Short mmCIF file of C-alpha atoms in Angstrom, two decimals:
data_model
loop_
_atom_site.label_atom_id
_atom_site.label_comp_id
_atom_site.label_asym_id
_atom_site.label_seq_id
_atom_site.Cartn_x
_atom_site.Cartn_y
_atom_site.Cartn_z
CA MET A 882 77.30 192.71 26.09
CA ALA A 883 73.99 194.24 27.11
CA GLY A 884 72.22 190.90 26.73
CA ALA A 885 74.63 189.28 29.17
CA HIS A 886 73.55 191.73 31.83
CA ASN A 887 69.81 191.23 31.31
CA GLY A 888 69.45 187.81 32.86
CA SER A 889 66.90 186.59 35.32
CA LYS A 890 66.53 187.82 38.88
CA ALA A 891 68.35 184.75 40.13
CA ALA A 892 71.22 185.37 37.76
CA ALA A 893 71.44 188.98 38.90
CA GLU A 894 71.53 187.91 42.54
CA GLY A 895 74.22 185.36 41.75
CA LEU A 896 76.57 188.10 40.58
CA ILE A 897 77.23 189.14 44.19
CA ALA A 898 78.66 185.73 45.06
CA LYS A 899 80.80 185.77 41.91
CA PHE A 900 82.29 189.18 42.71
CA GLN A 901 86.02 188.88 43.42
CA VAL A 902 87.19 191.62 45.80
CA GLY A 903 90.15 193.62 44.53
CA LYS A 904 90.61 196.69 46.69
CA LEU A 905 88.73 199.28 48.71
CA LEU A 906 88.05 202.45 46.74
CA LYS A 907 86.26 204.50 49.38
CA GLN A 908 84.69 204.37 52.82
CA ASP A 909 82.24 207.08 53.81
CA GLN A 910 79.15 207.92 55.87
CA GLN A 911 81.29 207.35 58.97
CA GLY A 912 82.15 203.85 57.88
CA ARG A 913 78.59 202.77 57.01
CA ARG A 914 79.20 202.63 53.22
CA ILE A 915 82.10 201.06 51.36
CA THR A 916 82.97 201.12 47.66
CA VAL A 917 85.01 198.12 46.51
CA LEU A 918 86.70 197.47 43.15
CA GLY A 919 86.71 193.86 41.94
CA THR A 920 85.97 191.57 39.04
CA ILE A 921 83.26 189.22 37.81
CA ASP A 922 84.28 186.73 35.14
CA GLY A 923 87.43 188.73 34.48
CA GLU A 924 85.67 192.08 33.97
CA GLN A 925 86.06 194.90 36.47
CA GLY A 926 83.10 195.96 38.57
CA ILE A 927 82.38 198.21 41.54
CA LEU A 928 80.47 196.97 44.57
CA ILE A 929 78.88 199.60 46.82
CA ALA A 930 77.61 198.27 50.13
CA GLU A 931 75.76 200.29 52.75
CA ARG A 932 74.45 199.17 56.12
CA ALA A 933 70.67 199.13 56.22
CA ALA A 934 68.77 201.51 58.48
CA PHE A 935 67.76 200.18 61.87
CA ALA A 936 64.30 198.63 61.95
CA THR A 937 62.16 200.69 64.32
CA GLU A 938 58.57 199.93 63.38
CA SER A 939 57.52 198.48 66.74
CA LEU A 940 58.56 198.00 70.33
CA GLU A 941 58.97 194.28 69.64
CA VAL A 942 61.43 195.00 66.84
CA LEU A 943 63.47 197.27 69.13
CA GLN A 944 63.44 194.61 71.85
CA ALA A 945 64.61 192.00 69.34
CA PHE A 946 67.43 194.32 68.26
CA HIS A 947 68.53 194.77 71.87
CA ALA A 948 68.37 191.02 72.52
CA ALA A 949 70.69 190.42 69.55
CA ILE A 950 73.49 192.59 70.94
CA THR A 951 76.44 190.36 71.86
CA ARG A 952 80.23 190.51 72.29
CA VAL A 953 79.97 193.77 74.20
CA LYS A 954 83.36 195.38 74.79
CA ASN A 955 83.59 198.47 76.98
CA LEU A 956 85.80 201.16 75.44
CA GLY A 957 85.56 203.54 78.38
CA ASP A 958 83.31 205.19 80.91
CA ASN A 959 83.16 208.43 82.84
CA ASP A 960 80.47 209.47 85.29
CA ILE A 961 77.15 208.59 83.59
CA TYR A 962 78.65 208.09 80.11
CA ARG A 963 79.80 204.72 78.75
CA TRP A 964 80.69 203.55 75.26
CA TYR A 965 81.16 200.13 73.68
CA LEU A 966 81.80 198.03 70.61
CA ALA A 967 79.41 195.12 70.08
CA SER A 968 78.02 192.67 67.56
CA SER A 969 74.47 192.98 66.26
CA ASN A 970 73.94 189.52 64.78
CA GLY A 971 72.91 187.71 67.95
CA LYS A 972 75.72 185.15 67.82
CA SER A 973 77.68 184.49 70.97
CA GLN A 974 80.99 183.42 69.39
CA THR A 975 84.03 185.16 70.73
CA SER A 976 86.15 184.61 67.62
CA GLU A 977 86.90 187.23 65.03
CA GLU A 978 84.35 185.54 62.77
CA THR A 979 81.67 187.56 64.51
CA GLN A 980 82.36 191.17 63.65
CA GLN A 981 81.79 193.89 66.22
CA ASP A 982 79.76 196.07 63.89
CA LEU A 983 78.02 198.28 66.45
CA LYS A 984 79.22 201.37 68.26
CA VAL A 985 77.01 201.70 71.36
CA ASN A 986 76.83 204.61 73.78
CA LEU A 987 75.04 204.39 77.12
CA ILE A 988 73.99 207.33 79.30
CA TRP A 989 72.86 206.04 82.68
CA PRO A 990 71.25 207.31 84.75
CA CYS A 991 70.05 209.98 82.34
CA THR A 992 68.22 213.20 83.11
CA ALA A 993 65.14 214.81 81.58
CA GLN A 994 67.53 217.15 79.75
CA HIS A 995 69.27 214.17 78.14
CA ILE A 996 65.92 212.82 76.97
CA LYS A 997 65.05 216.16 75.39
CA LYS A 998 68.43 216.46 73.73
CA TYR A 999 68.30 213.03 72.12
CA SER A 1000 64.62 213.12 71.08
CA ASP A 1001 63.55 213.93 67.54
CA GLN A 1002 62.54 217.58 67.43
CA GLN A 1003 62.11 220.59 65.19
CA VAL A 1004 64.92 223.12 65.14
CA ARG A 1005 64.89 226.91 65.06
CA MET A 1006 67.48 229.45 63.96
CA VAL A 1007 68.10 232.13 66.56
CA THR A 1008 70.27 235.23 66.70
CA GLU A 1009 71.94 235.77 70.03
CA THR A 1010 72.86 239.43 70.43
CA PRO A 1011 75.49 240.58 72.94
CA ASP A 1012 72.65 241.86 75.13
CA ILE A 1013 70.75 238.55 75.04
CA TYR A 1014 73.97 236.73 75.84
CA LYS A 1015 74.84 238.91 78.83
CA GLN A 1016 71.34 239.14 80.27
CA HIS A 1017 70.03 235.63 79.66
CA VAL A 1018 72.42 233.10 78.13
CA ARG A 1019 75.44 233.72 80.34
CA PRO A 1020 73.37 233.25 83.54
CA PHE A 1021 71.95 230.08 81.97
CA MET A 1022 75.49 228.79 81.36
CA GLN A 1023 76.50 229.57 84.93
CA ALA A 1024 73.48 227.73 86.33
CA LYS A 1025 74.34 224.63 84.29
CA ARG A 1026 77.94 224.68 85.47
CA GLU A 1027 76.79 224.97 89.07
CA GLU A 1028 74.57 221.89 88.64
CA GLY A 1029 77.67 219.72 88.31
CA ARG A 1030 77.30 219.17 84.57
CA LEU A 1031 81.09 219.31 84.16
CA ASN A 1032 82.03 216.64 86.67
CA TRP A 1033 82.95 214.18 83.92
CA VAL A 1034 85.24 216.75 82.26
CA PHE A 1035 87.01 217.58 85.51
CA ASN A 1036 87.37 213.84 86.21
CA ILE A 1037 89.43 213.55 83.03
CA LEU A 1038 91.45 216.73 83.51
CA GLU A 1039 92.29 215.88 87.11
CA GLY A 1040 93.31 212.31 86.33
CA ARG A 1041 90.48 210.42 88.05
CA THR A 1042 88.93 208.70 85.03
CA GLU A 1043 89.62 207.81 81.39
CA GLN A 1044 93.37 208.18 81.77
CA GLU A 1045 93.89 205.11 79.59
CA ASP A 1046 92.07 207.01 76.84
CA VAL A 1047 94.13 210.19 77.03
CA ILE A 1048 96.35 210.06 73.96
CA MET A 1049 98.36 213.21 74.73
CA ARG A 1050 98.90 215.78 77.49
CA ASP A 1051 100.61 219.03 76.62
CA PRO A 1052 101.84 221.09 79.60
CA GLY A 1053 102.42 224.09 77.34
CA HIS A 1054 104.28 227.02 78.85
CA GLY A 1055 102.19 226.92 82.00
CA PRO A 1056 98.71 226.16 83.38
CA GLU A 1057 96.97 228.50 80.94
CA ASP A 1058 98.42 226.63 77.94
CA SER A 1059 98.00 223.02 79.04
CA PHE A 1060 95.48 220.69 77.43
CA LEU A 1061 94.89 217.02 76.71
CA MET A 1062 93.46 215.01 73.84
CA LEU A 1063 91.30 211.89 73.75
CA PRO A 1064 88.97 210.14 71.28
CA ASP A 1065 85.42 211.44 70.99
CA LEU A 1066 82.96 208.88 72.36
CA ASN A 1067 81.30 208.61 68.92
CA TRP A 1068 84.48 207.45 67.13
CA ASP A 1069 85.24 203.73 66.81
CA ARG A 1070 88.95 204.50 67.47
CA LYS A 1071 90.19 202.68 64.40
CA THR A 1072 88.70 204.15 61.19
CA LEU A 1073 90.92 207.12 60.26
CA SER A 1074 88.48 208.40 57.65
CA SER A 1075 86.01 209.07 60.47
CA LEU A 1076 88.60 210.23 63.03
CA HIS A 1077 87.08 212.40 65.77
CA LEU A 1078 89.15 213.63 68.71
CA LEU A 1079 88.58 216.16 71.47
CA ALA A 1080 91.11 218.63 72.84
CA LEU A 1081 90.14 219.67 76.40
CA ILE A 1082 91.86 222.70 77.87
CA ASP A 1083 92.87 222.74 81.53
CA ARG A 1084 92.02 226.36 82.25
CA ARG A 1085 88.54 226.94 83.66
CA ASP A 1086 87.90 230.58 82.70
CA ILE A 1087 86.80 229.91 79.10
CA TRP A 1088 83.35 228.34 79.01
CA SER A 1089 82.61 228.77 75.31
CA LEU A 1090 83.74 230.71 72.26
CA ARG A 1091 81.94 233.73 73.75
CA ASP A 1092 84.82 234.05 76.24
CA LEU A 1093 87.50 234.33 73.56
CA LYS A 1094 89.22 237.73 73.42
CA LYS A 1095 91.76 239.38 71.16
CA SER A 1096 94.30 238.76 73.92
CA HIS A 1097 93.77 235.01 73.44
CA ILE A 1098 94.94 235.00 69.79
CA PRO A 1099 98.54 233.83 70.52
CA TRP A 1100 97.22 231.09 72.81
CA LEU A 1101 94.67 229.94 70.21
CA ARG A 1102 97.37 229.81 67.53
CA TYR A 1103 99.60 227.78 69.84
CA LEU A 1104 96.71 225.46 70.71
CA ARG A 1105 95.82 224.95 67.05
CA GLN A 1106 99.39 224.10 66.04
CA ARG A 1107 100.01 221.73 68.94
CA VAL A 1108 96.72 219.91 68.33
CA LEU A 1109 97.59 219.43 64.66
CA GLU A 1110 101.13 218.29 65.43
CA ALA A 1111 99.97 215.85 68.09
CA THR A 1112 97.27 214.33 65.88
CA VAL A 1113 99.55 213.56 62.92
CA SER A 1114 102.21 212.27 65.32
CA ILE A 1115 99.76 209.81 66.90
CA TYR A 1116 98.13 208.90 63.57
CA PRO A 1117 100.97 209.00 61.00
CA GLY A 1118 98.57 208.03 58.23
CA LEU A 1119 97.22 211.60 58.34
CA GLU A 1120 98.68 215.00 57.43
CA GLN A 1121 97.79 218.35 58.98
CA ASP A 1122 95.84 219.54 55.96
CA GLN A 1123 93.59 216.48 56.29
CA LEU A 1124 92.25 217.71 59.62
CA LYS A 1125 89.44 220.10 60.49
CA LEU A 1126 89.28 221.91 63.84
CA TYR A 1127 86.07 223.48 65.11
CA VAL A 1128 84.14 224.39 68.23
CA HIS A 1129 80.41 224.19 68.88
CA TYR A 1130 78.02 226.94 69.81
CA GLN A 1131 75.97 226.21 71.69
CA PRO A 1132 78.28 223.50 73.05
CA THR A 1133 76.99 220.41 74.83
CA TYR A 1134 78.92 221.40 77.95
CA TYR A 1135 80.34 224.72 79.04
CA HIS A 1136 84.07 224.04 79.16
CA PHE A 1137 86.06 225.10 76.11
CA HIS A 1138 87.06 222.19 73.89
CA ILE A 1139 88.04 221.70 70.27
CA HIS A 1140 86.78 218.98 67.93
CA VAL A 1141 89.38 217.45 65.61
CA VAL A 1142 87.99 215.48 62.66
CA ASN A 1143 89.16 214.09 59.35
CA VAL A 1144 88.10 216.48 56.58
CA MET A 1145 86.67 213.43 54.78
CA LEU A 1146 84.20 212.80 57.59
CA GLU A 1147 80.79 213.55 56.15
CA ALA A 1148 79.39 216.66 57.78
CA GLY A 1149 76.34 215.76 59.82
CA ALA A 1150 74.31 218.09 61.99
CA THR A 1151 77.13 218.67 64.47
CA GLN A 1152 79.42 220.03 61.75
CA SER A 1153 76.81 222.12 59.96
CA THR A 1154 76.36 225.87 59.75
CA GLY A 1155 74.62 227.06 62.88
CA LYS A 1156 76.46 224.59 65.10
CA ALA A 1157 80.16 224.38 64.18
CA PHE A 1158 82.52 227.37 64.09
CA GLY A 1159 85.92 226.76 62.47
CA LEU A 1160 88.82 227.50 64.81
CA GLU A 1161 90.83 229.27 62.09
CA ASN A 1162 87.84 231.49 61.27
CA LEU A 1163 87.40 232.38 64.94
CA ILE A 1164 91.05 233.40 65.16
CA SER A 1165 90.71 235.49 61.99
CA GLN A 1166 87.54 237.16 63.29
CA LEU A 1167 89.25 238.11 66.53
CA GLU A 1168 92.23 239.50 64.61
CA THR A 1169 90.07 241.74 62.45
CA MET A 1170 87.80 243.04 65.22
CA SER A 1171 88.44 246.63 66.23
CA GLY A 1172 89.14 247.46 69.86
CA ASP A 1173 91.68 246.64 72.54
CA GLU A 1174 92.77 243.24 73.85
CA ASN A 1175 89.58 242.88 75.89
CA THR A 1176 87.40 242.95 72.78
CA SER A 1177 85.75 239.55 72.64
CA MET A 1178 83.32 237.22 70.91
CA ALA A 1179 80.80 238.31 73.54
CA ASP A 1180 80.54 241.58 71.59
CA VAL A 1181 79.10 240.15 68.35
CA ASP A 1182 75.80 238.66 67.19
CA LEU A 1183 75.87 234.88 66.78
CA THR A 1184 73.27 232.99 64.74
CA TYR A 1185 72.82 229.27 65.40
CA TYR A 1186 70.11 226.64 65.67
CA LEU A 1187 68.34 225.13 68.67
CA GLY A 1188 66.00 222.20 69.08
CA GLU A 1189 62.52 223.17 70.24
CA ALA A 1190 62.97 220.94 73.31
CA SER A 1191 66.14 222.79 74.32
CA GLU A 1192 65.90 224.83 77.51
CA LEU A 1193 67.57 227.69 75.68
CA TRP A 1194 64.63 227.71 73.27
CA THR A 1195 61.78 227.07 75.73
CA ASP A 1196 63.09 229.35 78.51
CA ILE A 1197 64.83 232.15 76.60
CA PHE A 1198 64.37 232.45 72.85
CA ALA A 1199 60.72 231.37 72.55
CA PRO A 1200 59.59 233.94 75.15
CA LEU A 1201 61.74 236.62 73.50
CA LYS A 1202 60.13 235.81 70.16
CA GLN A 1203 56.73 236.40 71.73
CA GLY A 1204 57.87 239.70 73.24
CA ALA A 1205 57.95 238.30 76.78
CA GLN A 1206 60.72 238.15 79.35
CA PRO A 1207 62.51 234.79 79.70
CA SER A 1208 61.02 233.11 82.76
CA LYS A 1209 64.30 232.19 84.45
CA THR A 1210 66.13 235.46 83.91
CA GLN A 1211 63.56 238.11 84.81
#
């Protein structure tokens, strides 16, 4: 048997064409790798296929990649954010023969802050004490909100944009309970193993997990249960214990929202320690904290990571590390 598998290079390459697809065993890396069971000459084999990394060695290569993008289909847009499906093979056919294998996001016009956020950079772990939060980070959050950074969120909540993408609105027991759900812009909206939804609350008084208090525990439990129920109702191929709910700190924008993902989704940077805080763990932490109903997550140390290009690092934590006062909060 071993000799049959030690043929020439050409023979080895020919095995791929002879592979008879049986069934999908697994899809991972957010849909970029598949594992398929099949046969070659009547014997079972496993084919593992992974999309190659993007070629980035020169400006010309990047330009050629852009020129090859075809069959662009807009999935939605809001304010400066737009997202699409497209084909990367440069063919202009409109039939299903040309697969839309690209998920493309466009931010336009973008700001200097966007460029910093999406640039490759070193990261630092920081510990935000209650004092640092109150003196420096909270004013930073307020300044960002006042710059209009939440316009796109309010557009959705107030029914001006993306209403075709809203998959559920829950009025709750009143304005403080209501929320809506929609697909995250990074999900292709069809691969359940990489499912990623957002639950946006209507109330405006909770900017981040720092605003959560012991008095919010019943609301958080209600929110968690309704989000789980809604998700499995909309996607019956999933069960509640196949879902993971978390919030970010620091979040990308300062309006409380919950990420809902398939537990099989491989944990990248946005789900890692120092970025993602499990909703159930936050509820448990609030329950076990001593104090009255006003005791909050603003009263604890939080350790998380920041990119060195982040304003939080350059304007607050880097100066504090050097023993100086943050320049914008003196």
